[in-house]
XYZ file of C-alpha atoms in Angstrom:
567
model
C 42.862 -3.593 12.688
C 42.274 -0.071 11.447
C 41.247 -0.550 7.814
C 37.566 -0.717 6.802
C 37.880 -4.266 5.470
C 36.671 -5.519 8.844
C 33.226 -4.117 8.009
C 32.818 -5.971 4.716
C 29.979 -8.515 4.583
C 32.434 -11.068 3.246
C 35.573 -11.409 5.363
C 38.893 -10.440 3.702
C 39.935 -13.158 1.269
C 36.613 -15.020 1.539
C 35.118 -13.507 -1.614
C 38.229 -14.350 -3.597
C 38.271 -17.896 -2.229
C 34.577 -18.317 -3.021
C 35.077 -17.013 -6.560
C 37.849 -19.510 -7.096
C 35.769 -22.373 -5.711
C 32.822 -21.312 -7.879
C 34.918 -21.323 -11.058
C 36.358 -24.730 -10.188
C 32.902 -26.150 -9.402
C 31.479 -24.814 -12.677
C 34.287 -26.482 -14.658
C 34.139 -29.782 -12.798
C 30.981 -30.948 -10.989
C 28.536 -28.628 -12.741
C 29.837 -29.117 -16.291
C 29.734 -32.881 -15.978
C 26.254 -32.894 -14.511
C 24.857 -30.503 -17.138
C 26.221 -32.749 -19.879
C 24.053 -35.559 -18.545
C 21.052 -33.527 -17.406
C 20.591 -29.977 -18.785
C 18.645 -27.423 -16.772
C 14.970 -26.896 -17.617
C 15.481 -23.448 -19.137
C 18.260 -21.345 -20.606
C 17.889 -18.477 -18.136
C 16.188 -17.859 -14.808
C 14.746 -14.528 -13.708
C 12.927 -13.057 -10.728
C 9.358 -11.856 -10.990
C 10.619 -8.417 -12.007
C 13.006 -9.843 -14.604
C 16.309 -9.669 -12.726
C 18.690 -12.479 -13.731
C 19.060 -15.259 -11.168
C 22.314 -17.176 -10.765
C 22.100 -20.871 -9.905
C 23.980 -20.360 -6.626
C 25.224 -17.365 -4.604
C 28.439 -17.065 -2.615
C 30.416 -14.385 -0.756
C 31.731 -13.344 -4.175
C 28.272 -11.959 -4.973
C 28.105 -9.716 -1.892
C 30.347 -6.672 -1.806
C 28.471 -4.490 0.661
C 29.461 -3.018 3.999
C 28.180 -4.537 7.260
C 26.718 -1.141 8.137
C 24.484 -1.366 5.034
C 22.826 -4.358 6.660
C 23.309 -3.504 10.297
C 20.811 -4.174 13.074
C 17.040 -3.699 13.400
C 15.882 -0.361 14.735
C 19.159 1.282 13.721
C 19.927 3.391 10.638
C 19.620 2.527 7.756
C 16.881 0.167 9.056
C 17.542 -2.516 6.438
C 16.602 -5.247 8.891
C 13.500 -3.564 10.303
C 12.274 -0.301 11.815
C 12.237 -1.463 15.446
C 14.818 -3.213 17.660
C 12.494 -6.025 18.799
C 10.124 -6.298 15.799
C 7.623 -9.167 16.317
C 9.219 -10.291 19.579
C 7.822 -7.086 21.062
C 4.589 -6.789 19.089
C 3.075 -8.931 16.367
C 2.200 -7.103 13.173
C -1.301 -5.607 13.025
C -3.707 -8.037 11.364
C -5.817 -5.664 9.315
C -8.373 -7.360 7.071
C -10.065 -4.897 4.738
C -13.855 -4.718 4.678
C -16.477 -2.569 3.015
C -19.765 -3.171 1.223
C -23.342 -1.930 1.151
C -24.379 0.590 3.769
C -22.331 1.580 6.800
C -24.374 -0.700 9.070
C -23.548 -3.757 6.955
C -19.820 -3.014 7.016
C -19.952 -2.285 10.754
C -21.371 -5.772 11.278
C -18.428 -7.264 9.318
C -15.974 -5.181 11.378
C -17.355 -6.571 14.604
C -17.235 -10.121 13.279
C -13.563 -9.740 12.329
C -12.679 -8.150 15.674
C -14.345 -11.107 17.400
C -12.143 -13.434 15.304
C -8.963 -11.731 16.562
C -8.399 -8.941 14.050
C -6.321 -6.134 15.567
C -6.948 -3.216 13.183
C -9.674 -1.970 10.835
C -9.258 -1.321 7.122
C -12.051 0.176 5.039
C -12.862 -0.197 1.363
C -15.173 2.447 -0.105
C -17.462 2.130 -3.103
C -16.622 3.796 -6.399
C -18.919 6.821 -5.941
C -17.313 7.594 -2.574
C -13.821 7.154 -4.024
C -14.670 9.603 -6.817
C -16.370 12.138 -4.558
C -19.875 11.473 -5.908
C -23.088 11.171 -3.934
C -25.071 7.946 -4.061
C -27.914 9.667 -5.942
C -25.644 11.015 -8.661
C -26.522 9.652 -12.106
C -22.948 8.313 -12.426
C -23.418 6.245 -9.234
C -26.274 4.106 -10.517
C -25.548 0.432 -9.885
C -22.266 1.142 -8.062
C -23.522 2.148 -4.622
C -22.059 -0.229 -2.040
C -20.918 -2.670 -4.701
C -17.108 -2.547 -4.328
C -17.001 -0.987 -0.883
C -19.086 0.858 1.669
C -21.117 3.919 0.626
C -20.370 7.095 2.603
C -22.210 10.294 1.652
C -22.575 12.275 4.876
C -21.463 12.339 8.505
C -24.347 10.096 9.717
C -22.949 7.338 7.473
C -19.584 7.615 9.199
C -21.263 7.574 12.611
C -23.029 4.331 11.677
C -19.805 2.838 10.278
C -18.066 3.108 13.666
C -21.071 2.390 15.872
C -20.028 0.626 19.099
C -16.324 0.699 18.090
C -13.878 2.536 20.364
C -11.689 4.555 18.010
C -9.130 5.240 20.741
C -8.546 1.486 21.103
C -8.280 0.312 17.482
C -6.412 1.767 14.522
C -8.377 2.609 11.385
C -7.007 2.569 7.834
C -9.061 4.096 5.015
C -8.239 3.109 1.444
C -9.270 6.269 -0.359
C -7.435 8.949 -2.306
C -9.068 11.833 -4.244
C -11.735 12.392 -1.564
C -9.588 11.203 1.351
C -9.493 14.539 3.161
C -13.313 14.571 3.404
C -13.335 11.090 4.978
C -10.632 12.241 7.405
C -12.815 15.236 8.278
C -15.759 12.900 8.967
C -13.545 10.640 11.096
C -12.386 13.654 13.124
C -15.974 14.874 13.476
C -17.117 11.485 14.831
C -14.200 11.449 17.284
C -14.914 14.977 18.506
C -18.621 14.192 18.830
C -17.738 11.256 21.119
C -15.272 13.311 23.152
C -12.153 11.415 22.047
C -8.663 12.874 22.289
C -7.493 13.321 18.671
C -3.915 12.629 19.738
C -4.969 9.114 20.775
C -6.431 8.194 17.376
C -4.253 5.940 15.228
C -4.418 4.730 11.663
C -4.112 6.270 8.225
C -5.867 7.589 5.198
C -4.224 6.496 1.974
C -4.373 9.987 0.444
C -1.698 9.135 -2.152
C -2.998 11.179 -5.072
C 0.124 11.103 -7.268
C -0.167 7.325 -7.439
C -3.648 7.823 -8.907
C -2.280 9.750 -11.880
C 0.433 7.119 -12.262
C -1.560 3.908 -11.873
C -5.040 3.651 -10.377
C -6.665 6.522 -12.344
C -9.009 7.867 -9.672
C -8.868 11.645 -9.400
C -11.177 14.638 -9.073
C -8.963 17.700 -9.486
C -5.754 18.555 -11.398
C -2.380 17.604 -9.943
C -1.437 20.880 -8.241
C -4.595 21.446 -6.153
C -4.617 17.732 -5.348
C -1.076 18.063 -4.011
C -2.224 21.057 -1.956
C -4.906 18.890 -0.324
C -2.319 16.230 0.604
C -0.087 18.978 2.022
C -2.992 20.370 4.063
C -3.765 16.976 5.599
C -0.095 16.486 6.480
C -0.007 19.897 8.147
C -3.278 19.372 10.008
C -2.299 15.952 11.363
C 1.166 17.164 12.381
C -0.514 19.788 14.598
C -3.595 17.929 15.827
C -3.249 14.114 15.502
C 0.048 12.925 16.948
C -0.447 9.208 16.163
C -2.311 9.431 12.857
C -0.675 8.905 9.466
C -1.987 11.544 7.017
C -0.711 9.756 3.925
C -0.114 6.097 3.151
C 2.098 6.146 0.083
C 1.118 3.172 -2.007
C 3.174 0.935 -4.224
C 0.431 -1.682 -4.056
C -1.775 -0.119 -6.706
C 1.225 0.616 -8.905
C 1.987 -3.105 -8.807
C -1.629 -4.112 -9.413
C -1.668 -1.849 -12.482
C 1.142 -3.970 -13.937
C 4.412 -2.673 -12.496
C 7.113 -5.099 -11.414
C 8.765 -5.128 -7.983
C 11.547 -2.783 -9.061
C 9.124 -0.241 -10.501
C 6.822 -0.494 -7.501
C 9.443 0.641 -4.998
C 11.193 3.094 -7.349
C 7.995 4.924 -8.298
C 6.771 4.920 -4.696
C 10.012 6.496 -3.509
C 9.878 9.093 -6.293
C 6.329 10.038 -5.269
C 7.423 10.164 -1.626
C 10.210 12.569 -2.502
C 7.696 14.831 -4.258
C 5.348 14.919 -1.248
C 8.137 15.611 1.230
C 9.671 18.331 -0.950
C 6.252 19.959 -1.347
C 5.623 19.976 2.406
C 9.120 21.240 3.235
C 8.744 24.032 0.658
C 5.853 25.477 2.696
C 8.078 25.784 5.753
C 7.199 22.535 7.532
C 10.128 20.987 9.388
C 10.720 17.520 7.956
C 11.033 16.056 11.443
C 7.626 17.499 12.364
C 5.724 15.317 9.892
C 7.978 12.605 8.428
C 7.617 10.248 11.441
C 3.916 9.901 10.535
C 4.429 9.019 6.874
C 3.485 5.412 6.167
C 3.602 3.068 3.195
C 1.603 0.342 1.498
C 3.231 -2.366 -0.620
C 2.092 -5.529 -2.316
C 3.520 -8.890 -1.364
C 3.834 -10.673 -4.680
C 4.569 -14.241 -5.720
C 8.399 -14.255 -5.897
C 9.156 -14.873 -2.215
C 12.857 -13.988 -2.082
C 12.539 -10.941 -4.328
C 9.688 -9.623 -2.187
C 11.700 -9.973 1.022
C 14.636 -8.189 -0.634
C 12.292 -5.512 -1.997
C 11.071 -4.584 1.477
C 14.631 -4.467 2.817
C 15.884 -2.381 -0.115
C 13.138 0.230 0.054
C 13.594 0.644 3.817
C 17.284 1.358 3.327
C 16.776 3.706 0.388
C 14.108 5.679 2.235
C 16.315 6.109 5.317
C 19.163 7.445 3.231
C 16.913 9.744 1.200
C 15.334 11.297 4.275
C 18.702 11.835 5.946
C 20.848 12.864 3.001
C 18.335 14.698 0.783
C 16.015 16.282 3.340
C 18.327 16.586 6.324
C 16.139 14.622 8.735
C 17.690 14.309 12.191
C 15.050 12.318 14.058
C 15.559 8.566 13.467
C 11.761 8.217 13.339
C 11.797 10.371 10.182
C 14.051 7.815 8.484
C 12.136 4.744 9.671
C 9.945 3.340 6.884
C 6.859 1.586 8.252
C 4.610 -0.305 5.873
C 1.373 -2.187 5.507
C 1.427 -5.128 3.104
C -1.357 -6.819 1.224
C -1.096 -10.081 -0.622
C -1.425 -9.764 -4.385
C -5.022 -9.653 -5.602
C -3.829 -9.824 -9.213
C -2.444 -13.330 -8.608
C -5.790 -14.752 -7.489
C -7.546 -17.004 -9.993
C -11.127 -18.059 -10.672
C -10.047 -21.532 -11.824
C -9.234 -23.765 -8.831
C -9.968 -20.989 -6.300
C -8.834 -23.056 -3.310
C -5.292 -22.656 -4.649
C -5.611 -18.996 -3.666
C -5.332 -19.980 0.002
C -1.841 -21.359 -0.676
C -0.819 -18.347 -2.774
C -1.970 -15.976 -0.059
C -0.170 -17.889 2.697
C 3.173 -17.776 0.872
C 2.785 -14.091 -0.014
C 1.912 -13.324 3.602
C 5.023 -15.205 4.700
C 7.221 -13.046 2.476
C 5.680 -9.887 3.987
C 6.443 -11.145 7.486
C 9.985 -12.197 6.563
C 10.375 -8.728 5.045
C 9.290 -6.972 8.250
C 5.757 -5.629 7.589
C 4.073 -3.596 10.355
C 0.560 -4.604 9.324
C -0.883 -7.105 6.892
C -4.039 -7.895 4.927
C -4.409 -11.394 3.516
C -6.763 -11.768 0.553
C -9.815 -13.989 0.539
C -9.818 -17.086 -1.638
C -12.886 -15.792 -3.519
C -11.693 -12.260 -4.386
C -11.233 -13.130 -8.056
C -15.037 -13.292 -8.079
C -16.289 -10.544 -5.777
C -16.015 -8.987 -2.321
C -14.876 -11.763 0.036
C -17.398 -13.764 2.010
C -17.297 -13.972 5.796
C -15.861 -17.494 5.604
C -13.137 -16.447 3.142
C -12.119 -13.578 5.430
C -11.963 -15.911 8.426
C -9.626 -18.275 6.566
C -7.477 -15.333 5.447
C -7.226 -14.038 9.019
C -6.442 -17.513 10.347
C -3.620 -17.698 7.788
C -1.936 -14.738 9.495
C -2.568 -16.163 12.937
C -1.001 -19.502 11.991
C 2.089 -17.742 10.619
C 2.352 -15.690 13.809
C 1.732 -18.450 16.340
C 2.733 -21.775 14.766
C 5.703 -21.307 12.424
C 8.328 -19.633 14.609
C 9.200 -17.075 11.912
C 8.314 -14.179 14.216
C 10.906 -15.249 16.786
C 13.934 -14.081 14.777
C 14.309 -10.636 13.256
C 15.135 -10.574 9.544
C 15.943 -14.307 9.431
C 17.003 -14.134 5.764
C 19.489 -11.346 6.454
C 22.970 -12.536 5.508
C 21.714 -14.852 2.784
C 24.038 -14.275 -0.145
C 21.063 -14.331 -2.528
C 18.825 -12.021 -0.490
C 21.630 -9.542 0.185
C 22.525 -9.454 -3.514
C 18.881 -8.908 -4.469
C 18.563 -6.179 -1.833
C 21.583 -4.324 -3.234
C 20.394 -4.695 -6.827
C 16.879 -3.435 -6.085
C 18.199 -0.450 -4.126
C 20.495 0.436 -7.030
C 17.506 0.138 -9.353
C 15.609 2.794 -7.393
C 18.524 5.192 -7.866
C 18.614 4.434 -11.593
C 14.927 5.310 -11.952
C 15.447 8.501 -9.931
C 18.012 9.626 -12.490
C 15.539 9.092 -15.346
C 12.730 10.897 -13.507
C 14.923 13.883 -12.649
C 15.991 14.134 -16.272
C 12.307 14.485 -17.199
C 11.847 17.337 -14.714
C 10.564 15.466 -11.653
C 7.515 13.402 -10.785
C 4.773 15.787 -11.926
C 6.499 16.411 -15.253
C 7.045 12.668 -15.693
C 3.329 12.055 -15.076
C 2.373 14.710 -17.621
C 4.730 13.135 -20.160
C 3.298 9.656 -19.551
C 6.604 8.182 -18.359
C 5.236 6.118 -15.476
C 2.224 5.027 -17.473
C 4.392 3.723 -20.336
C 6.749 1.918 -17.986
C 3.858 0.183 -16.246
C 2.035 -0.732 -19.450
C 5.209 -2.179 -20.964
C 5.808 -4.262 -17.843
C 2.182 -5.447 -17.769
C 2.371 -6.453 -21.431
C 5.589 -8.397 -20.880
C 4.060 -10.274 -17.937
C 0.915 -11.081 -19.934
C 3.068 -12.338 -22.803
C 5.063 -14.608 -20.472
C 1.869 -15.924 -18.904
C 0.239 -16.591 -22.292
C 3.299 -18.474 -23.522
C 3.511 -20.580 -20.375
C 6.904 -19.107 -19.466
C 5.220 -17.786 -16.305
C 3.238 -20.762 -14.911
C -0.058 -20.117 -13.124
C -1.371 -23.322 -11.604
C -4.914 -24.037 -12.733
C -4.752 -21.450 -15.517
C -1.934 -22.439 -17.887
C -0.575 -25.479 -16.046
C -2.330 -28.398 -14.304
C -5.641 -27.211 -15.714
C -8.782 -29.075 -14.676
C -11.002 -30.568 -17.323
C -14.749 -30.318 -16.981
C -16.919 -28.069 -14.822
C -15.299 -25.362 -12.725
C -15.111 -25.722 -8.941
C -18.021 -24.052 -7.108
C -17.503 -21.855 -4.030
C -19.682 -19.668 -1.841
C -19.473 -15.965 -2.735
C -20.707 -12.742 -1.168
C -24.045 -11.417 -2.376
C -24.880 -7.715 -2.178
C -28.300 -6.836 -0.767
C -30.176 -5.463 -3.823
C -32.105 -3.010 -1.596
C -28.961 -1.469 -0.110
C -28.577 1.207 -2.802
C -32.172 2.415 -2.417
C -31.809 2.622 1.370
C -28.600 4.625 1.032
C -30.160 7.130 -1.378
C -33.168 7.487 0.911
C -30.951 8.279 3.909
C -28.964 10.835 1.912
C -32.149 12.664 0.938
C -33.365 12.597 4.535
C -30.095 14.119 5.800
C -30.399 16.942 3.282
C -34.018 17.558 4.280
C -33.457 17.834 8.038
C -30.084 19.643 8.224
C -29.826 23.304 9.232
C -29.816 25.134 5.869
C -28.177 28.259 7.266
C -25.317 26.319 8.828
C -24.850 24.353 5.608
C -24.792 27.535 3.528
C -22.317 29.241 5.853
C -20.041 26.173 5.904
C -20.014 26.014 2.107
C -19.157 29.712 1.782
C -16.295 29.323 4.249
C -14.995 26.238 2.442
C -14.950 28.016 -0.915
C -13.201 31.042 0.609
C -10.464 28.850 2.110
C -10.084 26.862 -1.107
C -9.442 30.077 -3.042
C -6.521 30.919 -0.709
C -3.573 28.573 -1.466
C -1.920 29.508 1.836
C -4.920 28.397 3.930
C -5.484 24.868 5.235
C -8.622 23.169 3.945
C -9.061 20.734 6.829
C -10.792 22.931 9.485
C -13.302 24.252 6.948
C -13.959 20.726 5.666
C -14.540 19.454 9.206
C -17.150 22.181 9.694
C -18.697 21.357 6.309
C -19.247 17.696 7.206
C -20.556 18.667 10.658
C -23.087 20.850 8.819
C -24.067 17.674 6.942
C -22.880 18.814 3.552
C -22.469 15.695 1.439
C -19.410 14.303 -0.273
C -20.748 15.256 -3.711
C -21.721 18.768 -2.649
C -18.221 19.451 -1.336
C -16.322 18.091 -4.347
C -18.815 19.595 -6.803
C -18.346 23.079 -5.391
C -14.568 22.748 -5.283
C -14.431 21.758 -8.952
C -15.381 25.354 -9.689
C -12.309 26.499 -7.740
C -9.760 23.810 -8.598
C -10.909 22.671 -12.061
C -10.823 19.135 -13.455
C -8.159 16.880 -14.968
C -8.016 14.897 -18.196
C -5.143 12.490 -18.766
C -3.159 12.465 -21.987
C -3.639 8.875 -23.229
C -0.596 6.620 -23.483
C -0.524 3.934 -26.162
């Protein structure tokens, strides 16, 4: 044969035969059965609102075999690596962070002892916003939602007795991410580590903040410059480290559906890559170290299709739009986290089941690393016991279910392939809208993303309130009487005072001349858009300048940002 029909997913004539059988079945068996027993609702939809047929056949799949292909081969629909979990199980990366660095370090070591294979760090709100623990705005927030990091000694304590060359480290932080990276580098250099052997990522996805999570320090343009500087620095100095972890997770948690999550993440990715390439960076010099972070939501099949669709779209975008030649530049690698927004206070033990199924969809979708939420996270930071159960959930999936033995086991499913195609097409549709608005930054300034997310969040809340979207224990199968009691994490009330005391001590004993010189150099580099901020920031943290001192001084150079409200 010489015609391309041999590459169709459905063999020649099979789609037509299936369509004929489907029409006959609908007129005969189905019609008679529906007359006796109607379906429970008039229409069925995925979590993102896509219509769902009652059954899928070859007539629903019109793609080319090469669109699906094989794992580790362009367009990577079925996975970024040829052996996937047969060669290496995904990294089990439970997030941790609370109180002072010493308290979080103790949790790290507990999780490592339980079999965790990567570290993930949550920071408190002052650290996320670039504020010191003794800032008036930090009162009551120090160490509450994550670990407090003010100066380099905090980072040294955070990684005490942990070999950073042997374990990857992910840091969930954005507006002040480059300062945390500088501290991480400073700790590594102090210990004599080879920077090229360090692995992990900072999130550093600032555009997502303007779109969804709303944590920023500076305006968009200087914030983009900082992301660009970290990409450039890591490309030259940290061969295995990911300088940006582009996040759809927080877009989803803000209210976006699965389609919006991957479309907006890809649009933001395009903006970062274009910005870096515009400075003269070769796309193949940095793209292999880009990484991603997605949620694994409740709709199992849609989530699996979502991961497959975004991998394929990314590969094509990097090759066709940016001219990438290295397959590693087209290979989307992602961390997944189960959906915190789905966790409930009522009947909290149900959250174990929710998390297990969401984790399964991430594994079936080919995640490279995974965090499973604690059953108590609707209340507070997870307890040690909740984190152990969450980690054991991953270990059971990996070792007892057999799902890791076959790569992309749902590939070829008529339903999953149709969903994959539809979601990929949806990304392209959103790209058209965003380009018409002038690109990502212009769309942010016009409130496009914010409106889309708020509309989606409202629609979901309406469906949940009406009972159209069941949530067990909340609007269906609700318990009468007193709520179930569970153990929850309690923050040490003295932790904040200890942290402030250490910060003051660091300021008192540091070399004032070195600190002054480092600040002057940092401000000089910041004023030069062509200079890279990272080396000067590394020297600043080594001089024991604090997080708040660095961001406070740079506000005078970069300015501040106020969002135009969207109603």
